[in-house]
PDB file of C-alpha atoms in Angstrom:
ATOM      1  CA  UNK A   1      48.752-138.063 -82.072  1.00 53.00           C
ATOM      2  CA  UNK A   2      51.556-137.964 -79.543  1.00 53.00           C
ATOM      3  CA  UNK A   3      51.451-140.571 -76.859  1.00 56.00           C
ATOM      4  CA  UNK A   4      50.980-139.230 -73.274  1.00 53.00           C
ATOM      5  CA  UNK A   5      53.507-140.329 -70.647  1.00 52.00           C
ATOM      6  CA  UNK A   6      52.031-142.883 -68.375  1.00 58.00           C
ATOM      7  CA  UNK A   7      52.104-142.825 -64.554  1.00 56.00           C
ATOM      8  CA  UNK A   8      53.006-139.168 -63.932  1.00 58.00           C
ATOM      9  CA  UNK A   9      50.962-136.169 -64.733  1.00 54.00           C
ATOM     10  CA  UNK A  10      52.693-133.443 -66.671  1.00 53.00           C
ATOM     11  CA  UNK A  11      54.467-130.906 -64.411  1.00 53.00           C
ATOM     12  CA  UNK A  12      53.440-127.325 -64.648  1.00 53.00           C
ATOM     13  CA  UNK A  13      55.523-124.309 -63.715  1.00 52.00           C
ATOM     14  CA  UNK A  14      54.776-122.670 -60.365  1.00 53.00           C
ATOM     15  CA  UNK A  15      52.746-125.499 -58.902  1.00 57.00           C
ATOM     16  CA  UNK A  16      55.575-127.424 -57.166  1.00 62.00           C
ATOM     17  CA  UNK A  17      57.629-126.636 -54.098  1.00 75.00           C
ATOM     18  CA  UNK A  18      60.577-124.312 -54.577  1.00 82.00           C
ATOM     19  CA  UNK A  19      63.928-124.907 -52.879  1.00 77.00           C
ATOM     20  CA  UNK A  20      64.521-121.158 -52.429  1.00 75.00           C
ATOM     21  CA  UNK A  21      62.962-120.821 -48.923  1.00 70.00           C
ATOM     22  CA  UNK A  22      65.004-123.765 -47.679  1.00 68.00           C
ATOM     23  CA  UNK A  23      68.219-122.346 -49.141  1.00 73.00           C
ATOM     24  CA  UNK A  24      67.514-118.937 -47.572  1.00 73.00           C
ATOM     25  CA  UNK A  25      66.851-120.558 -44.171  1.00 70.00           C
ATOM     26  CA  UNK A  26      70.076-122.555 -44.448  1.00 68.00           C
ATOM     27  CA  UNK A  27      72.101-119.439 -45.326  1.00 74.00           C
ATOM     28  CA  UNK A  28      70.570-117.505 -42.402  1.00 73.00           C
ATOM     29  CA  UNK A  29      71.347-120.367 -39.997  1.00 66.00           C
ATOM     30  CA  UNK A  30      74.951-120.683 -41.221  1.00 71.00           C
ATOM     31  CA  UNK A  31      75.543-116.917 -40.983  1.00 73.00           C
ATOM     32  CA  UNK A  32      73.978-116.802 -37.498  1.00 66.00           C
ATOM     33  CA  UNK A  33      76.008-119.715 -36.151  1.00 71.00           C
ATOM     34  CA  UNK A  34      79.153-118.359 -37.800  1.00 65.00           C
ATOM     35  CA  UNK A  35      78.572-114.965 -36.197  1.00 61.00           C
ATOM     36  CA  UNK A  36      78.215-116.481 -32.724  1.00 59.00           C
ATOM     37  CA  UNK A  37      81.359-118.573 -33.181  1.00 59.00           C
ATOM     38  CA  UNK A  38      83.297-115.567 -34.478  1.00 62.00           C
ATOM     39  CA  UNK A  39      82.094-113.403 -31.569  1.00 56.00           C
ATOM     40  CA  UNK A  40      83.239-116.022 -29.056  1.00 54.00           C
ATOM     41  CA  UNK A  41      86.582-116.319 -30.822  1.00 57.00           C
ATOM     42  CA  UNK A  42      87.437-112.609 -30.888  1.00 60.00           C
ATOM     43  CA  UNK A  43      86.007-111.786 -27.461  1.00 56.00           C
ATOM     44  CA  UNK A  44      88.561-112.350 -24.652  1.00 60.00           C
ATOM     45  CA  UNK A  45      87.914-115.393 -22.454  1.00 53.00           C
ATOM     46  CA  UNK A  46      87.634-113.253 -19.325  1.00 50.00           C
ATOM     47  CA  UNK A  47      84.692-111.416 -20.902  1.00 59.00           C
ATOM     48  CA  UNK A  48      82.870-114.706 -21.472  1.00 74.00           C
ATOM     49  CA  UNK A  49      82.938-115.662 -17.787  1.00 90.00           C
ATOM     50  CA  UNK A  50      80.158-114.651 -15.405  1.00 94.00           C
ATOM     51  CA  UNK A  51      80.990-112.653 -12.256  1.00 95.00           C
ATOM     52  CA  UNK A  52      81.443-115.626  -9.893  1.00 94.00           C
ATOM     53  CA  UNK A  53      83.776-117.323 -12.379  1.00 95.00           C
ATOM     54  CA  UNK A  54      85.766-114.101 -12.838  1.00 96.00           C
ATOM     55  CA  UNK A  55      86.095-113.808  -9.051  1.00 95.00           C
ATOM     56  CA  UNK A  56      87.352-117.410  -8.911  1.00 94.00           C
ATOM     57  CA  UNK A  57      90.032-116.465 -11.468  1.00 95.00           C
ATOM     58  CA  UNK A  58      91.033-113.431  -9.380  1.00 96.00           C
ATOM     59  CA  UNK A  59      91.319-115.588  -6.252  1.00 95.00           C
ATOM     60  CA  UNK A  60      93.540-118.084  -8.066  1.00 94.00           C
ATOM     61  CA  UNK A  61      95.774-115.374  -9.490  1.00 96.00           C
ATOM     62  CA  UNK A  62      95.999-113.519  -6.161  1.00 95.00           C
ATOM     63  CA  UNK A  63      97.045-116.563  -4.149  1.00 94.00           C
ATOM     64  CA  UNK A  64      99.267-117.758  -6.989  1.00 95.00           C
ATOM     65  CA  UNK A  65     101.065-114.407  -6.781  1.00 96.00           C
ATOM     66  CA  UNK A  66     101.552-114.877  -3.034  1.00 94.00           C
ATOM     67  CA  UNK A  67     102.792-118.460  -3.440  1.00 94.00           C
ATOM     68  CA  UNK A  68     105.238-117.619  -6.214  1.00 94.00           C
ATOM     69  CA  UNK A  69     106.267-114.105  -5.139  1.00 95.00           C
ATOM     70  CA  UNK A  70     104.995-112.499  -8.367  1.00 96.00           C
ATOM     71  CA  UNK A  71     104.588-108.836  -7.480  1.00 97.00           C
ATOM     72  CA  UNK A  72     103.026-107.797 -10.817  1.00 97.00           C
ATOM     73  CA  UNK A  73     100.278-110.425 -10.376  1.00 97.00           C
ATOM     74  CA  UNK A  74      99.636-109.273  -6.816  1.00 97.00           C
ATOM     75  CA  UNK A  75      99.262-105.671  -7.991  1.00 97.00           C
ATOM     76  CA  UNK A  76      97.022-106.722 -10.911  1.00 97.00           C
ATOM     77  CA  UNK A  77      94.638-108.583  -8.561  1.00 98.00           C
ATOM     78  CA  UNK A  78      94.535-106.108  -5.647  1.00 97.00           C
ATOM     79  CA  UNK A  79      92.206-103.101  -5.535  1.00 97.00           C
ATOM     80  CA  UNK A  80      93.572 -99.552  -5.786  1.00 97.00           C
ATOM     81  CA  UNK A  81      92.619 -98.726  -2.173  1.00 97.00           C
ATOM     82  CA  UNK A  82      94.729-101.601  -0.837  1.00 97.00           C
ATOM     83  CA  UNK A  83      97.639-100.888  -3.203  1.00 97.00           C
ATOM     84  CA  UNK A  84      97.785 -97.308  -1.889  1.00 97.00           C
ATOM     85  CA  UNK A  85      97.674 -98.351   1.764  1.00 97.00           C
ATOM     86  CA  UNK A  86     100.926 -98.021   3.763  1.00 96.00           C
ATOM     87  CA  UNK A  87     100.696-101.720   4.649  1.00 94.00           C
ATOM     88  CA  UNK A  88     100.829-102.857   0.985  1.00 96.00           C
ATOM     89  CA  UNK A  89     104.188-104.531   0.409  1.00 95.00           C
ATOM     90  CA  UNK A  90     106.765-102.702  -1.699  1.00 95.00           C
ATOM     91  CA  UNK A  91     108.064-104.402  -4.811  1.00 96.00           C
ATOM     92  CA  UNK A  92     111.626-104.393  -3.550  1.00 96.00           C
ATOM     93  CA  UNK A  93     112.124-107.501  -1.443  1.00 94.00           C
ATOM     94  CA  UNK A  94     108.617-108.866  -2.127  1.00 95.00           C
ATOM     95  CA  UNK A  95     109.779-112.090  -3.790  1.00 94.00           C
ATOM     96  CA  UNK A  96     112.223-112.848  -0.958  1.00 94.00           C
ATOM     97  CA  UNK A  97     109.634-112.050   1.734  1.00 94.00           C
ATOM     98  CA  UNK A  98     107.069-114.309   0.069  1.00 94.00           C
ATOM     99  CA  UNK A  99     109.617-117.108  -0.308  1.00 94.00           C
ATOM    100  CA  UNK A 100     110.342-116.878   3.420  1.00 94.00           C
ATOM    101  CA  UNK A 101     106.592-116.916   4.225  1.00 92.00           C
ATOM    102  CA  UNK A 102     106.005-119.942   1.978  1.00 92.00           C
ATOM    103  CA  UNK A 103     109.016-121.726   3.525  1.00 93.00           C
ATOM    104  CA  UNK A 104     107.533-121.088   6.974  1.00 92.00           C
ATOM    105  CA  UNK A 105     103.792-121.679   6.337  1.00 92.00           C
ATOM    106  CA  UNK A 106     103.780-123.633   3.071  1.00 90.00           C
ATOM    107  CA  UNK A 107     101.928-122.884  -0.161  1.00 91.00           C
ATOM    108  CA  UNK A 108      98.303-121.905   0.164  1.00 91.00           C
ATOM    109  CA  UNK A 109      95.857-123.854  -1.976  1.00 91.00           C
ATOM    110  CA  UNK A 110      92.168-123.431  -2.729  1.00 86.00           C
ATOM    111  CA  UNK A 111      89.852-125.678  -4.686  1.00 84.00           C
ATOM    112  CA  UNK A 112      86.658-124.451  -6.346  1.00 76.00           C
ATOM    113  CA  UNK A 113      84.662-125.879  -3.423  1.00 87.00           C
ATOM    114  CA  UNK A 114      86.720-123.805  -0.988  1.00 93.00           C
ATOM    115  CA  UNK A 115      84.983-120.592  -2.096  1.00 93.00           C
ATOM    116  CA  UNK A 116      81.620-120.449  -0.344  1.00 94.00           C
ATOM    117  CA  UNK A 117      78.863-117.920   0.207  1.00 94.00           C
ATOM    118  CA  UNK A 118      79.977-115.942  -2.843  1.00 95.00           C
ATOM    119  CA  UNK A 119      77.626-112.984  -3.132  1.00 96.00           C
ATOM    120  CA  UNK A 120      77.822-110.380  -5.890  1.00 97.00           C
ATOM    121  CA  UNK A 121      76.086-107.038  -5.504  1.00 96.00           C
ATOM    122  CA  UNK A 122      76.807-104.677  -8.384  1.00 95.00           C
ATOM    123  CA  UNK A 123      80.533-103.926  -8.389  1.00 97.00           C
ATOM    124  CA  UNK A 124      81.234-105.482  -4.982  1.00 97.00           C
ATOM    125  CA  UNK A 125      81.303-109.065  -3.798  1.00 97.00           C
ATOM    126  CA  UNK A 126      82.099-111.123  -0.726  1.00 97.00           C
ATOM    127  CA  UNK A 127      82.991-114.758  -0.153  1.00 96.00           C
ATOM    128  CA  UNK A 128      84.317-117.115   2.472  1.00 96.00           C
ATOM    129  CA  UNK A 129      87.580-118.783   1.499  1.00 96.00           C
ATOM    130  CA  UNK A 130      88.879-121.985   3.026  1.00 96.00           C
ATOM    131  CA  UNK A 131      92.654-121.705   2.658  1.00 95.00           C
ATOM    132  CA  UNK A 132      94.757-124.846   2.907  1.00 94.00           C
ATOM    133  CA  UNK A 133      98.307-124.053   3.990  1.00 92.00           C
ATOM    134  CA  UNK A 134     100.788-126.887   3.559  1.00 91.00           C
ATOM    135  CA  UNK A 135     102.259-126.355   7.049  1.00 90.00           C
ATOM    136  CA  UNK A 136      99.628-124.321   8.944  1.00 89.00           C
ATOM    137  CA  UNK A 137      96.600-126.361   7.960  1.00 90.00           C
ATOM    138  CA  UNK A 138      93.169-124.991   7.137  1.00 93.00           C
ATOM    139  CA  UNK A 139      92.088-121.398   7.774  1.00 93.00           C
ATOM    140  CA  UNK A 140      88.892-119.596   6.819  1.00 94.00           C
ATOM    141  CA  UNK A 141      88.997-116.019   5.578  1.00 94.00           C
ATOM    142  CA  UNK A 142      86.179-113.618   4.710  1.00 96.00           C
ATOM    143  CA  UNK A 143      87.190-111.943   1.447  1.00 96.00           C
ATOM    144  CA  UNK A 144      85.913-108.815  -0.272  1.00 98.00           C
ATOM    145  CA  UNK A 145      86.159-107.946  -3.948  1.00 98.00           C
ATOM    146  CA  UNK A 146      85.540-104.866  -6.074  1.00 98.00           C
ATOM    147  CA  UNK A 147      85.261-104.495  -9.818  1.00 98.00           C
ATOM    148  CA  UNK A 148      87.734-101.925 -11.106  1.00 97.00           C
ATOM    149  CA  UNK A 149      88.167-101.251 -14.798  1.00 94.00           C
ATOM    150  CA  UNK A 150      85.994-104.272 -15.601  1.00 94.00           C
ATOM    151  CA  UNK A 151      88.161-106.689 -13.578  1.00 96.00           C
ATOM    152  CA  UNK A 152      87.426-108.162 -10.150  1.00 97.00           C
ATOM    153  CA  UNK A 153      90.108-107.492  -7.531  1.00 98.00           C
ATOM    154  CA  UNK A 154      90.717-108.569  -3.931  1.00 97.00           C
ATOM    155  CA  UNK A 155      90.083-105.719  -1.507  1.00 96.00           C
ATOM    156  CA  UNK A 156      90.026-105.284   2.250  1.00 92.00           C
TER     157      UNK A 156
END
């Protein structure tokens, strides 16, 4: 008569735990996390920012354009209504005019804390900006913004 193994009962098929549910859960988790990471990689950074953060970017680019005399950046961050206004500066001579203004007043700087009372309502927004001019000192400006073509722009 064969001797029975001591200490462990004989295993039977179907009675133990299967690894399949754990493997399926792991695969689902890996695919889900991979999908989120891929989505965030292929989606442009500007689309990942919320409205207030996008407006902060617009403010930085707008005043950077004024400081550096970059006409294309000014146009890209100004609403269509303002660009079509007779008072909007022409491209010819813009860089020289801005250099003269910066020489006279100094660069304008804003920190994140200098944008206050930022309120977004649909495709429009308003904020108070505390502008720090190197030579003029501090000035407060009430700014308006509109969303055009999915991008926030400064607008009067």
